[in-house]
Structure formats: structure tokens, C-alpha cells
């Protein structure tokens, strides 16, 4: 089954062709360089860029594949920036009308969950625990089956990717912060030299809170003697350990057969390493499918269709 996946919810424009969870064509234009100078994504600019990028990607796609051979067209319906989503929806609807192929609207977060199935032999056995860690979300789910998805914990303030971006802006004026801090951590982490940061205490043990780290870092960064790179390492270690501890708690309580990590922050090396230690069937996406992409949207569409058949 050949499914086109279209993603435009945030600042990545992506179209992928996926056949039974194997990625055949993967096209993506990241807008990071455009939004960098504003220190974050500007929704209005993102929408305009998606409009231009879809034409570029469509031309490239047509060179590699005859669109008449498609079976389905899937696109991100929600959540995301309204204008950016609208661009993807219009693009998908135009293709669907022209090619006379059925449309499958997909929830972006389902896309992240099923991204772990792309290009590998991974299998989800239920019940499963899924952690989505991205720029817009930090959600912990209990999946009793494909149709029965319950949220058991979520952030009460910033999303984890958002706080990586904010801390990076405070310390280095660099955006996006996740990959940048990840890189610093890789070269400079030294457990003996870490600064102490405090975690939030929350009523629901599966909930998250990240904005307190941002405030602590902001205050500490005023001290001229602080080593900013070591502070960034301390932040990454503390935040990831916090997320891992919540996932551990959920594993103890729900005894899942599979655990899933996804979302842009799942590209983080230390998080990937620690997550894989938690369970014998711990699934993480291949790096190219961790941040937003069209292939994960097609993967979710494939799983949705499998349910019906
Ligand atoms: O899932 P995603 O591509 O977009 C949203 O749906 O939000 O996630 C983007 C987020 C950004 O906040 C970015 O800083 C973060 O993922 N990110 C990372 C890494 N790569 C991307 N965070 C930590 N470590 C990384 N290596
Ligand atoms: Zn995302």
C-alpha cells in the first residue's frame, strides 16, 4: 500500500512516500534558518514558507514517482499552527481531487507515536506506554490498544523541547536549542562538575513541569563566574533524568509490554540511551524520523487503515 504523508504543522515542510512502513521517498525542507533570527518560529512566516516549499517538494516528488500509483494521501490535521496546518490541508485536498485518491487526516501526535515503526522490524505489543517529547508537547500515554489511548501525564507549563530552546536562548542566543545543547553535552559533560538544579514537585506523579529550570538557569546565568556550557550540561542531565524517572514510574504502575519514545526531543542522544535501558521492548524512531516529517504521518495512516481491514 503506497501512502503519501504530508506534514506542515510547525516549521518543517515534508512530503514522504511510504509503502507498508518502508520509506521510499523522504523529502523535507526545514525552515530553521529563517526563524533562527527571531529566536523562535513565527507562525505567519511558517505558513508562507510552507506554500512555497510544497511546490518545490512536489516537483521533486514527480521526478521520482508517478503520483497516479498512490493509494492514499495522508496529511497532518492537528495540532499545530492553524495557518501552517491549513497549507498542508489545502495541498492534500488539491492532490486528492486531482488524482482522485482518498484522503486520510492524521493527528500529528499519532504520527510521532508510529514514527518508531518506520524502516525497521519494531512491533508494538499492547499495553504500551508512549512518551511524546517535542517542541509543543510532553505527554505520557497508556495505550491499551491502538484505539484506546489514555493520557496519564502531561506538562503543566512549557514543553520539554520548548525549554531546551528557551535555555539555549538565555545562555547562548542560539535556536533551536535542543540539538545545540545535545552537542555541548556530548563533548563537555562531566558528572563531577554539574551544577545543582531543582526538579518540580507535582500532584500527579506522571505530570511534568519544566519552566522552573528556565527560571533557575536565568538567575544562575547572571553570575559572571558560571561556566555556561557546564550549566547547559547540568540542565540536560537534570531534565532527561526527570523525564526518565516519570517513565520508570509509569512502567512500574502499568507493566507495559512495549515502551515508545518519540517527538523532536527523542533525537537527544542521552535520552535515547537512557530510554533504551528502561525496557526490553523500548522503541525509538530512527533519527531522521524523530523531528517532524511526512513519513510518520503516512505511518499513522497505515496503522489506521490496518485497523479497519
Ligand atoms: O517534534 P518536533 O520536530 O516539532 C514539534 O512538533 O514541536 O520537535 C522540535 C523540538 C525543538 O524544541 C527542538 O529543540 C527539539 O525538538 N530537539 C531536541 C533535539 N533535536 C530537536 N531536543 C533535545 N535534543 C535534541 N537532539
Ligand atoms: Zn512534532
mmCIF file of C-alpha atoms and ligand atoms in Angstrom:
data_model
loop_
_atom_site.group_PDB
_atom_site.id
_atom_site.type_symbol
_atom_site.label_atom_id
_atom_site.label_comp_id
_atom_site.label_asym_id
_atom_site.label_seq_id
_atom_site.Cartn_x
_atom_site.Cartn_y
_atom_site.Cartn_z
ATOM 1 C CA UNK A 1 0.000 0.000 0.000
ATOM 2 C CA UNK A 2 1.520 3.323 -1.099
ATOM 3 C CA UNK A 3 0.678 6.278 1.129
ATOM 4 C CA UNK A 4 1.786 9.874 0.731
ATOM 5 C CA UNK A 5 2.408 11.631 4.071
ATOM 6 C CA UNK A 6 2.207 15.426 4.225
ATOM 7 C CA UNK A 7 3.425 17.390 7.266
ATOM 8 C CA UNK A 8 3.258 21.156 7.806
ATOM 9 C CA UNK A 9 2.106 21.689 11.388
ATOM 10 C CA UNK A 10 5.103 23.687 12.536
ATOM 11 C CA UNK A 11 8.313 24.739 10.759
ATOM 12 C CA UNK A 12 9.116 21.653 8.663
ATOM 13 C CA UNK A 13 7.553 21.145 5.248
ATOM 14 C CA UNK A 14 7.723 17.476 4.399
ATOM 15 C CA UNK A 15 6.277 15.006 1.900
ATOM 16 C CA UNK A 16 7.143 11.313 2.058
ATOM 17 C CA UNK A 17 6.089 8.236 0.181
ATOM 18 C CA UNK A 18 5.735 5.209 2.449
ATOM 19 C CA UNK A 19 4.953 1.669 1.364
ATOM 20 C CA UNK A 20 3.874 -0.613 4.222
ATOM 21 C CA UNK A 21 6.028 1.305 6.755
ATOM 22 C CA UNK A 22 9.079 1.372 4.468
ATOM 23 C CA UNK A 23 10.063 4.875 3.467
ATOM 24 C CA UNK A 24 10.521 5.048 -0.308
ATOM 25 C CA UNK A 25 10.907 8.815 -0.749
ATOM 26 C CA UNK A 26 11.566 11.278 2.063
ATOM 27 C CA UNK A 27 11.540 14.985 1.233
ATOM 28 C CA UNK A 28 11.787 17.761 3.805
ATOM 29 C CA UNK A 29 12.614 21.456 3.889
ATOM 30 C CA UNK A 30 13.424 22.788 7.344
ATOM 31 C CA UNK A 31 12.678 26.451 7.971
ATOM 32 C CA UNK A 32 15.028 26.701 10.941
ATOM 33 C CA UNK A 33 17.418 29.101 9.220
ATOM 34 C CA UNK A 34 14.566 31.517 8.508
ATOM 35 C CA UNK A 35 13.129 31.505 12.025
ATOM 36 C CA UNK A 36 16.542 31.499 13.726
ATOM 37 C CA UNK A 37 16.884 35.274 13.611
ATOM 38 C CA UNK A 38 13.620 35.697 15.548
ATOM 39 C CA UNK A 39 14.705 33.209 18.239
ATOM 40 C CA UNK A 40 11.628 31.028 17.588
ATOM 41 C CA UNK A 41 9.106 30.028 14.945
ATOM 42 C CA UNK A 42 6.892 32.817 13.591
ATOM 43 C CA UNK A 43 3.597 31.139 12.570
ATOM 44 C CA UNK A 44 2.706 33.620 9.789
ATOM 45 C CA UNK A 45 6.117 33.233 8.141
ATOM 46 C CA UNK A 46 5.921 29.441 8.526
ATOM 47 C CA UNK A 47 2.613 29.362 6.584
ATOM 48 C CA UNK A 48 4.037 31.390 3.710
ATOM 49 C CA UNK A 49 7.127 29.209 3.562
ATOM 50 C CA UNK A 50 5.021 26.024 3.513
ATOM 51 C CA UNK A 51 3.152 27.420 0.500
ATOM 52 C CA UNK A 52 6.406 27.892 -1.467
ATOM 53 C CA UNK A 53 8.013 24.693 -0.217
ATOM 54 C CA UNK A 54 5.130 22.438 -1.218
ATOM 55 C CA UNK A 55 5.649 23.423 -4.863
ATOM 56 C CA UNK A 56 9.370 22.703 -4.655
ATOM 57 C CA UNK A 57 8.815 19.315 -2.987
ATOM 58 C CA UNK A 58 6.019 18.358 -5.378
ATOM 59 C CA UNK A 59 8.262 18.988 -8.388
ATOM 60 C CA UNK A 60 10.960 16.813 -6.803
ATOM 61 C CA UNK A 61 8.466 14.079 -5.940
ATOM 62 C CA UNK A 62 7.099 13.984 -9.509
ATOM 63 C CA UNK A 63 10.620 13.395 -10.832
ATOM 64 C CA UNK A 64 10.919 10.279 -8.683
ATOM 65 C CA UNK A 65 7.415 8.818 -8.691
ATOM 66 C CA UNK A 66 4.234 8.674 -10.760
ATOM 67 C CA UNK A 67 1.607 10.078 -8.419
ATOM 68 C CA UNK A 68 -1.117 8.041 -10.148
ATOM 69 C CA UNK A 69 0.362 4.966 -8.438
ATOM 70 C CA UNK A 70 -0.603 6.277 -4.996
ATOM 71 C CA UNK A 71 -3.243 4.516 -2.897
ATOM 72 C CA UNK A 72 -3.872 7.181 -0.240
ATOM 73 C CA UNK A 73 -2.930 10.747 0.683
ATOM 74 C CA UNK A 74 -2.487 11.494 4.390
ATOM 75 C CA UNK A 75 -1.832 14.856 5.995
ATOM 76 C CA UNK A 76 -1.493 16.400 9.465
ATOM 77 C CA UNK A 77 -4.891 17.670 10.505
ATOM 78 C CA UNK A 78 -3.992 18.862 14.048
ATOM 79 C CA UNK A 79 -2.495 20.022 16.412
ATOM 80 C CA UNK A 80 -0.187 22.792 15.222
ATOM 81 C CA UNK A 81 -0.180 26.380 13.948
ATOM 82 C CA UNK A 82 -3.583 26.994 12.322
ATOM 83 C CA UNK A 83 -2.259 28.699 9.170
ATOM 84 C CA UNK A 84 0.522 26.142 8.708
ATOM 85 C CA UNK A 85 -1.935 23.254 9.072
ATOM 86 C CA UNK A 86 -4.257 24.919 6.594
ATOM 87 C CA UNK A 87 -1.494 24.964 3.953
ATOM 88 C CA UNK A 88 -0.974 21.208 4.306
ATOM 89 C CA UNK A 89 -4.703 20.545 4.247
ATOM 90 C CA UNK A 90 -5.239 22.599 1.067
ATOM 91 C CA UNK A 91 -2.273 20.946 -0.604
ATOM 92 C CA UNK A 92 -3.518 17.461 0.340
ATOM 93 C CA UNK A 93 -7.083 18.232 -0.770
ATOM 94 C CA UNK A 94 -5.898 19.589 -4.159
ATOM 95 C CA UNK A 95 -3.807 16.477 -4.773
ATOM 96 C CA UNK A 96 -6.676 14.247 -3.699
ATOM 97 C CA UNK A 97 -9.157 15.952 -6.036
ATOM 98 C CA UNK A 98 -6.748 15.984 -8.993
ATOM 99 C CA UNK A 99 -5.533 12.415 -8.579
ATOM 100 C CA UNK A 100 -8.872 11.041 -7.302
ATOM 101 C CA UNK A 101 -7.174 9.388 -4.307
ATOM 102 C CA UNK A 102 -8.737 9.099 -0.831
ATOM 103 C CA UNK A 103 -7.595 11.411 1.956
ATOM 104 C CA UNK A 104 -6.654 10.390 5.494
ATOM 105 C CA UNK A 105 -6.412 13.213 8.069
ATOM 106 C CA UNK A 106 -3.942 12.351 10.845
ATOM 107 C CA UNK A 107 -3.311 13.646 14.345
ATOM 108 C CA UNK A 108 0.304 14.856 14.493
ATOM 109 C CA UNK A 109 0.881 13.120 17.849
ATOM 110 C CA UNK A 110 -0.226 9.758 16.428
ATOM 111 C CA UNK A 111 2.324 10.433 13.694
ATOM 112 C CA UNK A 112 5.051 10.781 16.340
ATOM 113 C CA UNK A 113 3.969 7.567 18.089
ATOM 114 C CA UNK A 114 4.022 5.466 14.908
ATOM 115 C CA UNK A 115 7.295 7.017 13.703
ATOM 116 C CA UNK A 116 9.002 4.232 15.696
ATOM 117 C CA UNK A 117 7.717 1.681 13.150
ATOM 118 C CA UNK A 118 9.349 3.247 10.085
ATOM 119 C CA UNK A 119 12.145 1.388 8.304
ATOM 120 C CA UNK A 120 12.684 -1.344 10.904
ATOM 121 C CA UNK A 121 11.260 -4.532 12.408
ATOM 122 C CA UNK A 122 9.800 -2.844 15.509
ATOM 123 C CA UNK A 123 6.447 -4.128 16.785
ATOM 124 C CA UNK A 124 4.139 -2.514 19.316
ATOM 125 C CA UNK A 125 2.611 -5.030 21.721
ATOM 126 C CA UNK A 126 -0.137 -3.675 23.979
ATOM 127 C CA UNK A 127 -0.441 -2.370 26.624
ATOM 128 C CA UNK A 128 2.221 0.186 25.791
ATOM 129 C CA UNK A 129 3.494 3.381 27.366
ATOM 130 C CA UNK A 130 4.303 6.200 24.935
ATOM 131 C CA UNK A 131 6.264 9.320 25.768
ATOM 132 C CA UNK A 132 5.998 12.166 23.270
ATOM 133 C CA UNK A 133 8.662 14.790 23.887
ATOM 134 C CA UNK A 134 8.616 17.618 21.372
ATOM 135 C CA UNK A 135 8.678 21.388 20.995
ATOM 136 C CA UNK A 136 4.948 21.613 21.621
ATOM 137 C CA UNK A 137 4.156 18.585 23.806
ATOM 138 C CA UNK A 138 5.377 16.444 26.651
ATOM 139 C CA UNK A 139 2.775 13.715 27.060
ATOM 140 C CA UNK A 140 2.833 10.314 28.662
ATOM 141 C CA UNK A 141 0.218 7.873 27.314
ATOM 142 C CA UNK A 142 -1.088 4.490 28.261
ATOM 143 C CA UNK A 143 -2.044 2.648 25.065
ATOM 144 C CA UNK A 144 -4.271 -0.324 25.936
ATOM 145 C CA UNK A 145 -4.818 -0.980 22.228
ATOM 146 C CA UNK A 146 -4.493 1.025 19.030
ATOM 147 C CA UNK A 147 -7.936 2.559 19.611
ATOM 148 C CA UNK A 148 -7.630 3.037 23.368
ATOM 149 C CA UNK A 149 -5.140 5.822 24.106
ATOM 150 C CA UNK A 150 -5.251 7.489 27.549
ATOM 151 C CA UNK A 151 -3.144 10.438 28.601
ATOM 152 C CA UNK A 152 -1.694 9.717 32.061
ATOM 153 C CA UNK A 153 0.663 12.662 32.376
ATOM 154 C CA UNK A 154 1.499 15.921 30.638
ATOM 155 C CA UNK A 155 3.393 19.118 31.157
ATOM 156 C CA UNK A 156 1.663 21.722 33.258
ATOM 157 C CA UNK A 157 3.710 24.543 31.659
ATOM 158 C CA UNK A 158 6.366 24.503 28.886
ATOM 159 C CA UNK A 159 7.029 21.503 26.657
ATOM 160 C CA UNK A 160 10.464 19.927 27.069
ATOM 161 C CA UNK A 161 11.704 20.960 23.587
ATOM 162 C CA UNK A 162 10.460 24.474 24.239
ATOM 163 C CA UNK A 163 12.502 24.688 27.432
ATOM 164 C CA UNK A 164 15.613 23.399 25.617
ATOM 165 C CA UNK A 165 15.050 26.226 23.128
ATOM 166 C CA UNK A 166 14.500 28.841 25.856
ATOM 167 C CA UNK A 167 17.511 27.797 27.936
ATOM 168 C CA UNK A 168 19.672 27.862 24.827
ATOM 169 C CA UNK A 169 18.428 31.340 24.019
ATOM 170 C CA UNK A 170 19.230 32.535 27.573
ATOM 171 C CA UNK A 171 22.714 31.006 27.634
ATOM 172 C CA UNK A 172 23.914 31.174 24.024
ATOM 173 C CA UNK A 173 21.321 33.048 21.986
ATOM 174 C CA UNK A 174 21.072 30.015 19.703
ATOM 175 C CA UNK A 175 17.899 28.484 18.192
ATOM 176 C CA UNK A 176 16.855 25.677 18.107
ATOM 177 C CA UNK A 177 18.350 24.777 21.454
ATOM 178 C CA UNK A 178 17.835 21.006 21.591
ATOM 179 C CA UNK A 179 20.449 19.916 19.046
ATOM 180 C CA UNK A 180 22.874 22.614 20.250
ATOM 181 C CA UNK A 181 22.748 21.652 23.943
ATOM 182 C CA UNK A 182 22.845 17.967 22.991
ATOM 183 C CA UNK A 183 26.126 18.605 21.171
ATOM 184 C CA UNK A 184 27.640 20.539 24.105
ATOM 185 C CA UNK A 185 26.613 17.723 26.445
ATOM 186 C CA UNK A 186 28.326 15.224 24.199
ATOM 187 C CA UNK A 187 31.657 16.989 24.353
ATOM 188 C CA UNK A 188 31.626 18.598 27.817
ATOM 189 C CA UNK A 189 29.546 16.507 30.211
ATOM 190 C CA UNK A 190 31.406 15.713 33.394
ATOM 191 C CA UNK A 191 29.336 14.357 36.262
ATOM 192 C CA UNK A 192 31.681 15.715 38.919
ATOM 193 C CA UNK A 193 31.232 19.320 37.787
ATOM 194 C CA UNK A 194 27.480 19.586 37.433
ATOM 195 C CA UNK A 195 25.506 22.498 38.866
ATOM 196 C CA UNK A 196 22.587 21.554 41.105
ATOM 197 C CA UNK A 197 19.099 22.315 39.775
ATOM 198 C CA UNK A 198 15.801 21.535 41.497
ATOM 199 C CA UNK A 199 13.021 19.439 39.960
ATOM 200 C CA UNK A 200 9.365 20.419 40.306
ATOM 201 C CA UNK A 201 7.209 18.510 42.779
ATOM 202 C CA UNK A 202 3.822 17.709 41.261
ATOM 203 C CA UNK A 203 0.498 16.339 42.483
ATOM 204 C CA UNK A 204 0.114 13.846 39.645
ATOM 205 C CA UNK A 205 3.358 11.805 39.685
ATOM 206 C CA UNK A 206 3.193 11.374 35.886
ATOM 207 C CA UNK A 207 2.931 15.095 35.111
ATOM 208 C CA UNK A 208 5.877 17.254 34.061
ATOM 209 C CA UNK A 209 6.923 20.826 34.696
ATOM 210 C CA UNK A 210 9.888 22.479 33.017
ATOM 211 C CA UNK A 211 9.556 26.233 33.362
ATOM 212 C CA UNK A 212 11.251 26.168 36.798
ATOM 213 C CA UNK A 213 14.524 25.016 35.167
ATOM 214 C CA UNK A 214 14.336 28.017 32.856
ATOM 215 C CA UNK A 215 13.976 30.418 35.808
ATOM 216 C CA UNK A 216 16.827 28.759 37.744
ATOM 217 C CA UNK A 217 19.098 28.908 34.690
ATOM 218 C CA UNK A 218 18.153 32.509 34.022
ATOM 219 C CA UNK A 219 19.100 33.505 37.580
ATOM 220 C CA UNK A 220 22.311 31.458 37.585
ATOM 221 C CA UNK A 221 23.386 32.858 34.207
ATOM 222 C CA UNK A 222 23.690 36.318 35.818
ATOM 223 C CA UNK A 223 26.649 35.061 37.841
ATOM 224 C CA UNK A 224 29.761 36.013 35.857
ATOM 225 C CA UNK A 225 31.702 33.058 37.224
ATOM 226 C CA UNK A 226 29.313 30.483 35.879
ATOM 227 C CA UNK A 227 30.517 28.156 33.115
ATOM 228 C CA UNK A 228 27.577 28.369 30.693
ATOM 229 C CA UNK A 229 28.429 25.172 28.862
ATOM 230 C CA UNK A 230 28.580 23.186 32.092
ATOM 231 C CA UNK A 231 25.306 24.790 33.130
ATOM 232 C CA UNK A 232 23.745 23.625 29.827
ATOM 233 C CA UNK A 233 25.060 20.100 30.516
ATOM 234 C CA UNK A 234 23.610 20.198 34.042
ATOM 235 C CA UNK A 235 20.276 21.284 32.598
ATOM 236 C CA UNK A 236 20.193 18.476 30.023
ATOM 237 C CA UNK A 237 21.154 15.824 32.580
ATOM 238 C CA UNK A 238 18.578 17.009 35.105
ATOM 239 C CA UNK A 239 15.727 17.353 32.598
ATOM 240 C CA UNK A 240 16.309 13.999 30.926
ATOM 241 C CA UNK A 241 16.696 12.214 34.282
ATOM 242 C CA UNK A 242 13.397 13.819 35.348
ATOM 243 C CA UNK A 243 11.610 12.528 32.212
ATOM 244 C CA UNK A 244 13.166 9.095 32.600
ATOM 245 C CA UNK A 245 12.090 8.886 36.262
ATOM 246 C CA UNK A 246 8.460 9.592 35.254
ATOM 247 C CA UNK A 247 8.590 6.924 32.560
ATOM 248 C CA UNK A 248 10.035 4.459 35.070
ATOM 249 C CA UNK A 249 7.143 5.161 37.456
ATOM 250 C CA UNK A 250 4.646 4.551 34.645
ATOM 251 C CA UNK A 251 6.353 1.254 33.781
ATOM 252 C CA UNK A 252 6.164 0.135 37.424
ATOM 253 C CA UNK A 253 2.478 1.014 37.645
ATOM 254 C CA UNK A 254 1.188 -0.206 34.253
ATOM 255 C CA UNK A 255 3.597 -3.033 33.438
ATOM 256 C CA UNK A 256 3.601 -2.368 29.659
ATOM 257 C CA UNK A 257 4.778 -4.845 27.006
ATOM 258 C CA UNK A 258 6.265 -2.018 24.908
ATOM 259 C CA UNK A 259 7.505 1.480 25.665
ATOM 260 C CA UNK A 260 7.724 4.145 22.949
ATOM 261 C CA UNK A 261 9.719 7.360 22.812
ATOM 262 C CA UNK A 262 9.070 9.932 20.076
ATOM 263 C CA UNK A 263 8.892 13.631 19.178
ATOM 264 C CA UNK A 264 11.728 16.004 18.284
ATOM 265 C CA UNK A 265 13.449 15.646 21.675
ATOM 266 C CA UNK A 266 13.739 11.884 21.047
ATOM 267 C CA UNK A 267 16.680 12.870 18.823
ATOM 268 C CA UNK A 268 18.572 13.601 22.044
ATOM 269 C CA UNK A 269 21.455 11.163 22.439
ATOM 270 C CA UNK A 270 21.402 10.924 26.223
ATOM 271 C CA UNK A 271 17.602 10.497 26.299
ATOM 272 C CA UNK A 272 17.768 7.735 23.665
ATOM 273 C CA UNK A 273 20.479 5.927 25.619
ATOM 274 C CA UNK A 274 18.642 6.115 28.953
ATOM 275 C CA UNK A 275 15.249 5.239 27.455
ATOM 276 C CA UNK A 276 16.567 2.053 25.837
ATOM 277 C CA UNK A 277 17.754 0.870 29.285
ATOM 278 C CA UNK A 278 14.221 1.022 30.708
ATOM 279 C CA UNK A 279 12.584 -1.961 28.994
ATOM 280 C CA UNK A 280 13.391 -4.933 26.769
ATOM 281 C CA UNK A 281 10.947 -3.703 24.117
ATOM 282 C CA UNK A 282 11.805 0.010 24.150
ATOM 283 C CA UNK A 283 11.162 1.586 20.737
ATOM 284 C CA UNK A 284 12.686 4.836 19.472
ATOM 285 C CA UNK A 285 12.433 6.337 15.978
ATOM 286 C CA UNK A 286 15.346 6.395 13.576
ATOM 287 C CA UNK A 287 16.973 9.803 13.931
ATOM 288 C CA UNK A 288 15.599 11.166 10.637
ATOM 289 C CA UNK A 289 12.036 10.441 11.800
ATOM 290 C CA UNK A 290 12.399 11.949 15.308
ATOM 291 C CA UNK A 291 11.690 15.551 14.319
ATOM 292 C CA UNK A 292 8.587 16.411 12.272
ATOM 293 C CA UNK A 293 8.311 14.631 8.915
ATOM 294 C CA UNK A 294 5.791 13.344 6.383
ATOM 295 C CA UNK A 295 6.790 9.686 6.740
ATOM 296 C CA UNK A 296 5.442 9.473 10.302
ATOM 297 C CA UNK A 297 2.083 10.849 9.099
ATOM 298 C CA UNK A 298 1.915 8.107 6.466
ATOM 299 C CA UNK A 299 2.906 5.533 9.133
ATOM 300 C CA UNK A 300 -0.034 6.617 11.324
ATOM 301 C CA UNK A 301 -2.325 6.446 8.267
ATOM 302 C CA UNK A 302 -1.103 2.922 7.537
ATOM 303 C CA UNK A 303 -1.810 1.833 11.119
ATOM 304 C CA UNK A 304 -5.275 3.426 10.955
ATOM 305 C CA UNK A 305 -6.094 1.565 7.732
ATOM 306 C CA UNK A 306 -4.807 -1.727 9.164
ATOM 307 C CA UNK A 307 -7.324 -1.344 11.992
ATOM 308 C CA UNK A 308 -10.203 -1.115 9.580
ATOM 309 C CA UNK A 309 -9.172 -4.090 7.429
HETATM 310 O O1 LIG B 1 8.659 17.222 17.104
HETATM 311 P P1 LIG B 1 9.362 18.465 16.654
HETATM 312 O O2 LIG B 1 10.169 18.392 15.385
HETATM 313 O O3 LIG B 1 8.337 19.644 16.464
HETATM 314 C C1 LIG B 1 7.211 19.780 17.280
HETATM 315 O O4 LIG B 1 6.185 19.088 16.984
HETATM 316 O O5 LIG B 1 7.338 20.527 18.266
HETATM 317 O O6 LIG B 1 10.267 18.937 17.887
HETATM 318 C C2 LIG B 1 11.081 20.094 17.821
HETATM 319 C C3 LIG B 1 11.769 20.250 19.168
HETATM 320 C C4 LIG B 1 12.542 21.562 19.299
HETATM 321 O O7 LIG B 1 12.159 22.175 20.520
HETATM 322 C C5 LIG B 1 14.000 21.119 19.347
HETATM 323 O O8 LIG B 1 14.833 21.947 20.131
HETATM 324 C C6 LIG B 1 13.885 19.723 19.934
HETATM 325 O O9 LIG B 1 12.722 19.184 19.359
HETATM 326 N N1 LIG B 1 15.046 18.880 19.599
HETATM 327 C C7 LIG B 1 15.887 18.374 20.527
HETATM 328 C C8 LIG B 1 16.906 17.704 19.801
HETATM 329 N N2 LIG B 1 16.624 17.805 18.458
HETATM 330 C C9 LIG B 1 15.481 18.526 18.367
HETATM 331 N N3 LIG B 1 15.885 18.453 21.868
HETATM 332 C C10 LIG B 1 16.894 17.854 22.534
HETATM 333 N N4 LIG B 1 17.919 17.204 21.907
HETATM 334 C C11 LIG B 1 17.958 17.098 20.560
HETATM 335 N N5 LIG B 1 18.947 16.458 19.961
HETATM 336 ZN ZN1 LIG B 2 6.112 17.230 16.254
#
